[in-house]
PDB file of C-alpha atoms in Angstrom:
ATOM      1  CA  MET A  74      36.201-117.960 -19.141  1.00  0.00           C
ATOM      2  CA  ASP A  75      38.711-120.654 -20.189  1.00  0.00           C
ATOM      3  CA  LYS A  76      41.048-117.924 -21.455  1.00  0.00           C
ATOM      4  CA  GLN A  77      41.926-116.879 -17.904  1.00  0.00           C
ATOM      5  CA  GLU A  78      43.685-119.121 -15.414  1.00  0.00           C
ATOM      6  CA  ASN A  79      41.703-117.897 -12.431  1.00  0.00           C
ATOM      7  CA  GLN A  80      38.795-115.715 -11.360  1.00  0.00           C
ATOM      8  CA  THR A  81      37.767-114.118  -8.097  1.00  0.00           C
ATOM      9  CA  GLU A  82      34.191-114.201  -6.920  1.00  0.00           C
ATOM     10  CA  PHE A  83      32.219-112.897  -3.979  1.00  0.00           C
ATOM     11  CA  TYR A  84      29.170-114.644  -2.535  1.00  0.00           C
ATOM     12  CA  SER A  85      26.550-112.707  -0.565  1.00  0.00           C
ATOM     13  CA  PRO A  86      23.910-113.244   0.632  1.00  0.00           C
ATOM     14  CA  PHE A  87      24.837-116.861   1.247  1.00  0.00           C
ATOM     15  CA  ALA A  88      23.112-119.292   3.609  1.00  0.00           C
ATOM     16  CA  HIS A  89      23.217-123.048   3.651  1.00  0.00           C
ATOM     17  CA  ILE A  90      22.476-126.295   5.376  1.00  0.00           C
ATOM     18  CA  PRO A  91      25.934-127.860   5.007  1.00  0.00           C
ATOM     19  CA  GLY A  92      26.068-130.720   2.537  1.00  0.00           C
ATOM     20  CA  LYS A  93      22.422-130.327   1.467  1.00  0.00           C
ATOM     21  CA  TYR A  94      21.137-126.959   0.250  1.00  0.00           C
ATOM     22  CA  GLU A  95      22.645-123.533  -0.519  1.00  0.00           C
ATOM     23  CA  TRP A  96      21.039-120.182  -1.315  1.00  0.00           C
ATOM     24  CA  CYS A  97      23.676-117.964  -2.859  1.00  0.00           C
ATOM     25  CA  ARG A  98      24.014-114.751  -4.818  1.00  0.00           C
ATOM     26  CA  ILE A  99      27.207-115.135  -6.828  1.00  0.00           C
ATOM     27  CA  HIS A 100      29.062-111.996  -7.910  1.00  0.00           C
ATOM     28  CA  SER A 101      31.316-113.018 -10.797  1.00  0.00           C
ATOM     29  CA  HIS A 102      33.558-110.854 -12.995  1.00  0.00           C
ATOM     30  CA  SER A 103      32.716-113.067 -15.963  1.00  0.00           C
ATOM     31  CA  HIS A 104      28.910-113.275 -15.572  1.00  0.00           C
ATOM     32  CA  GLY A 105      27.779-110.521 -13.211  1.00  0.00           C
ATOM     33  CA  SER A 106      25.534-111.173 -10.218  1.00  0.00           C
ATOM     34  CA  LEU A 107      23.208-114.158 -10.206  1.00  0.00           C
ATOM     35  CA  ASP A 108      20.938-115.898  -7.715  1.00  0.00           C
ATOM     36  CA  THR A 109      21.123-119.645  -7.192  1.00  0.00           C
ATOM     37  CA  PHE A 110      19.538-122.435  -5.184  1.00  0.00           C
ATOM     38  CA  ILE A 111      21.952-125.359  -5.064  1.00  0.00           C
ATOM     39  CA  VAL A 112      21.031-128.950  -4.248  1.00  0.00           C
ATOM     40  CA  ILE A 113      24.098-130.951  -3.247  1.00  0.00           C
ATOM     41  CA  GLN A 114      23.814-134.609  -4.291  1.00  0.00           C
ATOM     42  CA  SER A 115      26.364-136.279  -2.025  1.00  0.00           C
ATOM     43  CA  SER A 116      29.447-134.127  -1.526  1.00  0.00           C
ATOM     44  CA  THR A 117      30.831-130.788  -2.675  1.00  0.00           C
ATOM     45  CA  ASP A 118      33.121-132.404  -5.255  1.00  0.00           C
ATOM     46  CA  GLN A 119      30.253-134.082  -7.163  1.00  0.00           C
ATOM     47  CA  PRO A 120      27.957-132.513  -9.793  1.00  0.00           C
ATOM     48  CA  VAL A 121      25.006-130.659  -8.271  1.00  0.00           C
ATOM     49  CA  THR A 122      21.637-129.335  -9.363  1.00  0.00           C
ATOM     50  CA  VAL A 123      21.598-125.537  -9.575  1.00  0.00           C
ATOM     51  CA  TYR A 124      18.412-123.549 -10.030  1.00  0.00           C
ATOM     52  CA  VAL A 125      18.984-120.084 -11.546  1.00  0.00           C
ATOM     53  CA  ASN A 126      16.615-117.229 -12.421  1.00  0.00           C
ATOM     54  CA  SER A 127      18.459-115.376 -15.183  1.00  0.00           C
ATOM     55  CA  ALA A 128      20.247-115.699 -18.492  1.00  0.00           C
ATOM     56  CA  ASN A 129      23.462-114.761 -16.602  1.00  0.00           C
ATOM     57  CA  GLY A 130      22.949-117.718 -14.291  1.00  0.00           C
ATOM     58  CA  GLU A 131      22.281-120.074 -17.162  1.00  0.00           C
ATOM     59  CA  ALA A 132      25.401-118.879 -19.028  1.00  0.00           C
ATOM     60  CA  PHE A 133      27.518-119.103 -15.857  1.00  0.00           C
ATOM     61  CA  MET A 134      26.528-122.743 -15.362  1.00  0.00           C
ATOM     62  CA  ALA A 135      27.014-123.653 -19.049  1.00  0.00           C
ATOM     63  CA  ASP A 136      30.452-122.016 -19.179  1.00  0.00           C
ATOM     64  CA  ARG A 137      31.770-122.988 -15.781  1.00  0.00           C
ATOM     65  CA  TYR A 138      29.966-126.132 -14.602  1.00  0.00           C
ATOM     66  CA  PRO A 139      28.429-127.997 -17.554  1.00  0.00           C
ATOM     67  CA  GLU A 140      28.797-131.263 -15.591  1.00  0.00           C
ATOM     68  CA  SER A 141      26.061-130.110 -13.209  1.00  0.00           C
ATOM     69  CA  CYS A 142      22.333-129.907 -13.888  1.00  0.00           C
ATOM     70  CA  CYS A 143      21.107-126.334 -14.401  1.00  0.00           C
ATOM     71  CA  ILE A 144      17.405-125.509 -14.212  1.00  0.00           C
ATOM     72  CA  ARG A 145      16.233-122.019 -15.104  1.00  0.00           C
ATOM     73  CA  VAL A 146      13.120-120.604 -13.492  1.00  0.00           C
ATOM     74  CA  SER A 147      11.640-117.106 -13.583  1.00  0.00           C
ATOM     75  CA  LYS A 148      12.834-114.286 -11.297  1.00  0.00           C
ATOM     76  CA  GLU A 149       9.587-114.610  -9.331  1.00  0.00           C
ATOM     77  CA  ASP A 150      10.210-118.320  -8.807  1.00  0.00           C
ATOM     78  CA  LEU A 151      13.712-117.975  -7.320  1.00  0.00           C
ATOM     79  CA  GLN A 152      14.251-115.217  -4.797  1.00  0.00           C
ATOM     80  CA  ILE A 153      16.838-114.568  -2.095  1.00  0.00           C
ATOM     81  CA  HIS A 154      16.369-111.818   0.486  1.00  0.00           C
ATOM     82  CA  SER A 155      18.621-110.589   3.256  1.00  0.00           C
ATOM     83  CA  SER A 156      17.623-108.446   6.227  1.00  0.00           C
ATOM     84  CA  ASN A 157      18.725-107.443   9.704  1.00  0.00           C
ATOM     85  CA  GLY A 158      22.266-106.688   8.565  1.00  0.00           C
ATOM     86  CA  GLY A 159      22.602-110.080   6.842  1.00  0.00           C
ATOM     87  CA  ARG A 160      21.571-112.044   9.949  1.00  0.00           C
ATOM     88  CA  VAL A 161      18.280-113.167   8.404  1.00  0.00           C
ATOM     89  CA  ILE A 162      18.196-114.702   4.929  1.00  0.00           C
ATOM     90  CA  SER A 163      15.209-116.194   3.149  1.00  0.00           C
ATOM     91  CA  GLY A 164      15.017-118.195  -0.036  1.00  0.00           C
ATOM     92  CA  LEU A 165      12.033-119.139  -2.191  1.00  0.00           C
ATOM     93  CA  LEU A 166      11.936-121.583  -5.106  1.00  0.00           C
ATOM     94  CA  ASN A 167       9.116-122.834  -7.307  1.00  0.00           C
ATOM     95  CA  SER A 168       9.904-125.143 -10.222  1.00  0.00           C
ATOM     96  CA  ASP A 169       8.055-127.547 -12.478  1.00  0.00           C
ATOM     97  CA  ARG A 170      11.328-129.387 -13.243  1.00  0.00           C
ATOM     98  CA  GLY A 171      14.043-131.091 -11.236  1.00  0.00           C
ATOM     99  CA  ASP A 172      13.900-133.015  -7.988  1.00  0.00           C
ATOM    100  CA  ILE A 173      12.940-130.007  -5.856  1.00  0.00           C
ATOM    101  CA  ARG A 174       9.618-128.499  -6.893  1.00  0.00           C
ATOM    102  CA  GLU A 175       9.152-126.013  -4.081  1.00  0.00           C
ATOM    103  CA  ALA A 176      11.332-124.716  -1.275  1.00  0.00           C
ATOM    104  CA  PHE A 177      11.092-121.995   1.296  1.00  0.00           C
ATOM    105  CA  MET A 178      13.785-121.534   3.918  1.00  0.00           C
ATOM    106  CA  LEU A 179      14.302-118.869   6.546  1.00  0.00           C
ATOM    107  CA  PHE A 180      17.789-118.704   8.080  1.00  0.00           C
ATOM    108  CA  HIS A 181      18.416-116.747  11.261  1.00  0.00           C
ATOM    109  CA  THR A 182      21.206-116.237  13.756  1.00  0.00           C
ATOM    110  CA  LYS A 183      21.761-114.480  17.066  1.00  0.00           C
ATOM    111  CA  GLN A 184      22.026-110.710  16.825  1.00  0.00           C
ATOM    112  CA  HIS A 185      25.275-109.952  18.659  1.00  0.00           C
ATOM    113  CA  VAL A 186      27.505-112.873  17.705  1.00  0.00           C
ATOM    114  CA  LEU A 187      30.582-112.036  15.659  1.00  0.00           C
ATOM    115  CA  PRO A 188      31.324-114.021  12.482  1.00  0.00           C
ATOM    116  CA  VAL A 189      34.109-116.600  12.522  1.00  0.00           C
ATOM    117  CA  GLU A 190      36.658-116.722   9.691  1.00  0.00           C
ATOM    118  CA  SER A 191      36.627-120.084   7.934  1.00  0.00           C
ATOM    119  CA  VAL A 192      39.244-120.906   5.288  1.00  0.00           C
ATOM    120  CA  TYR A 193      38.107-123.466   2.705  1.00  0.00           C
ATOM    121  CA  GLY A 194      39.173-125.296  -0.417  1.00  0.00           C
ATOM    122  CA  GLY A 195      42.569-125.431  -2.059  1.00  0.00           C
ATOM    123  CA  GLN A 196      44.292-126.662  -5.208  1.00  0.00           C
ATOM    124  CA  ASN A 197      42.625-130.080  -4.939  1.00  0.00           C
ATOM    125  CA  PHE A 198      39.150-128.828  -3.931  1.00  0.00           C
ATOM    126  CA  ARG A 199      37.123-129.559  -7.070  1.00  0.00           C
ATOM    127  CA  VAL A 200      33.941-127.556  -7.359  1.00  0.00           C
ATOM    128  CA  TRP A 201      30.957-129.745  -8.190  1.00  0.00           C
ATOM    129  CA  GLY A 202      32.938-132.362 -10.098  1.00  0.00           C
ATOM    130  CA  SER A 203      34.150-129.744 -12.573  1.00  0.00           C
ATOM    131  CA  ARG A 204      37.514-128.724 -14.003  1.00  0.00           C
ATOM    132  CA  TRP A 205      37.706-125.832 -11.514  1.00  0.00           C
ATOM    133  CA  THR A 206      39.071-125.625  -7.974  1.00  0.00           C
ATOM    134  CA  CYS A 207      38.211-123.035  -5.351  1.00  0.00           C
ATOM    135  CA  SER A 208      39.845-121.655  -2.254  1.00  0.00           C
ATOM    136  CA  GLY A 209      38.701-118.782  -0.140  1.00  0.00           C
ATOM    137  CA  ILE A 210      37.519-117.349   3.127  1.00  0.00           C
ATOM    138  CA  ASP A 211      34.002-117.330   4.573  1.00  0.00           C
ATOM    139  CA  LEU A 212      32.846-115.143   7.448  1.00  0.00           C
ATOM    140  CA  GLU A 213      30.408-117.575   9.078  1.00  0.00           C
ATOM    141  CA  LEU A 214      27.659-117.262  11.629  1.00  0.00           C
ATOM    142  CA  GLU A 215      26.071-120.287  13.293  1.00  0.00           C
ATOM    143  CA  ALA A 216      22.437-120.253  12.225  1.00  0.00           C
ATOM    144  CA  TRP A 217      19.203-122.198  12.173  1.00  0.00           C
ATOM    145  CA  ALA A 218      16.821-122.847   9.311  1.00  0.00           C
ATOM    146  CA  GLU A 219      13.064-123.235   9.252  1.00  0.00           C
ATOM    147  CA  GLY A 220      11.082-124.082   6.181  1.00  0.00           C
ATOM    148  CA  ARG A 221       9.690-126.634   3.804  1.00  0.00           C
ATOM    149  CA  ILE A 222      11.046-128.513   0.808  1.00  0.00           C
ATOM    150  CA  ARG A 223       8.702-130.324  -1.557  1.00  0.00           C
ATOM    151  CA  SER A 224      10.268-132.827  -3.933  1.00  0.00           C
ATOM    152  CA  LYS A 225       8.821-135.370  -6.339  1.00  0.00           C
ATOM    153  CA  ASN A 226       9.007-137.847  -3.435  1.00  0.00           C
ATOM    154  CA  GLY A 227       7.286-135.838  -0.708  1.00  0.00           C
ATOM    155  CA  THR A 228       7.678-132.897   1.651  1.00  0.00           C
ATOM    156  CA  VAL A 229      10.304-132.252   4.307  1.00  0.00           C
ATOM    157  CA  VAL A 230       9.674-129.719   7.069  1.00  0.00           C
ATOM    158  CA  LEU A 231      12.680-127.996   8.618  1.00  0.00           C
ATOM    159  CA  GLU A 232      12.459-126.901  12.245  1.00  0.00           C
ATOM    160  CA  GLY A 233      15.599-125.564  13.848  1.00  0.00           C
ATOM    161  CA  GLU A 234      17.908-127.295  11.356  1.00  0.00           C
ATOM    162  CA  LYS A 235      21.567-126.406  11.980  1.00  0.00           C
ATOM    163  CA  ALA A 236      22.743-124.047   9.262  1.00  0.00           C
ATOM    164  CA  VAL A 237      25.295-121.380   8.380  1.00  0.00           C
ATOM    165  CA  ILE A 238      24.860-117.779   7.332  1.00  0.00           C
ATOM    166  CA  THR A 239      27.937-116.443   5.600  1.00  0.00           C
ATOM    167  CA  CYS A 240      28.316-112.678   6.041  1.00  0.00           C
ATOM    168  CA  GLY A 241      30.543-112.720   3.005  1.00  0.00           C
ATOM    169  CA  SER A 242      32.560-115.260   1.099  1.00  0.00           C
ATOM    170  CA  TYR A 243      35.523-114.579  -1.146  1.00  0.00           C
ATOM    171  CA  GLY A 244      36.635-117.300  -3.536  1.00  0.00           C
ATOM    172  CA  ILE A 245      39.485-117.727  -6.006  1.00  0.00           C
ATOM    173  CA  ILE A 246      38.532-120.066  -8.837  1.00  0.00           C
ATOM    174  CA  ASN A 247      41.380-121.838 -10.697  1.00  0.00           C
ATOM    175  CA  LYS A 248      41.560-124.343 -13.521  1.00  0.00           C
ATOM    176  CA  LEU A 249      42.288-127.838 -12.271  1.00  0.00           C
ATOM    177  CA  ALA A 250      45.972-128.567 -12.731  1.00  0.00           C
TER     178      ALA A 250
END
């Protein structure tokens, strides 16, 4: 990937609790489509922990974001599903490694609300403490998440947690200047 100055990517399905957890299927020209569960440590410009369920996902993380922690699990142990025209997204994770050992989240939004365009990133927006920046456009829906996250330190139950479902996200990835 270093041979090219920039890449375009599309992200869908994509649902997240801002600043904490993201469920995302990344569609990358360089690595194909891959499912991820992302645990954000403190902010979006710091290294993260990314769970992947494929060799493509593992290679994507090694090539693009070696600063972050990548944990590979089986396809059965990391699943993302979308239904109701992308207005309901569920994610499931089971892992014997990393801080998060088990997670299940169900994201939902109102049926007849239109998505809002949200521009993000820029030339100084470092992705996960890496040598890459990202800018793009999300089509966002206000959502809520229910679920459970079990870590090495205990279990957190989510009930009506404010969240975002992104109907589609387009990103341009550039090398840091």
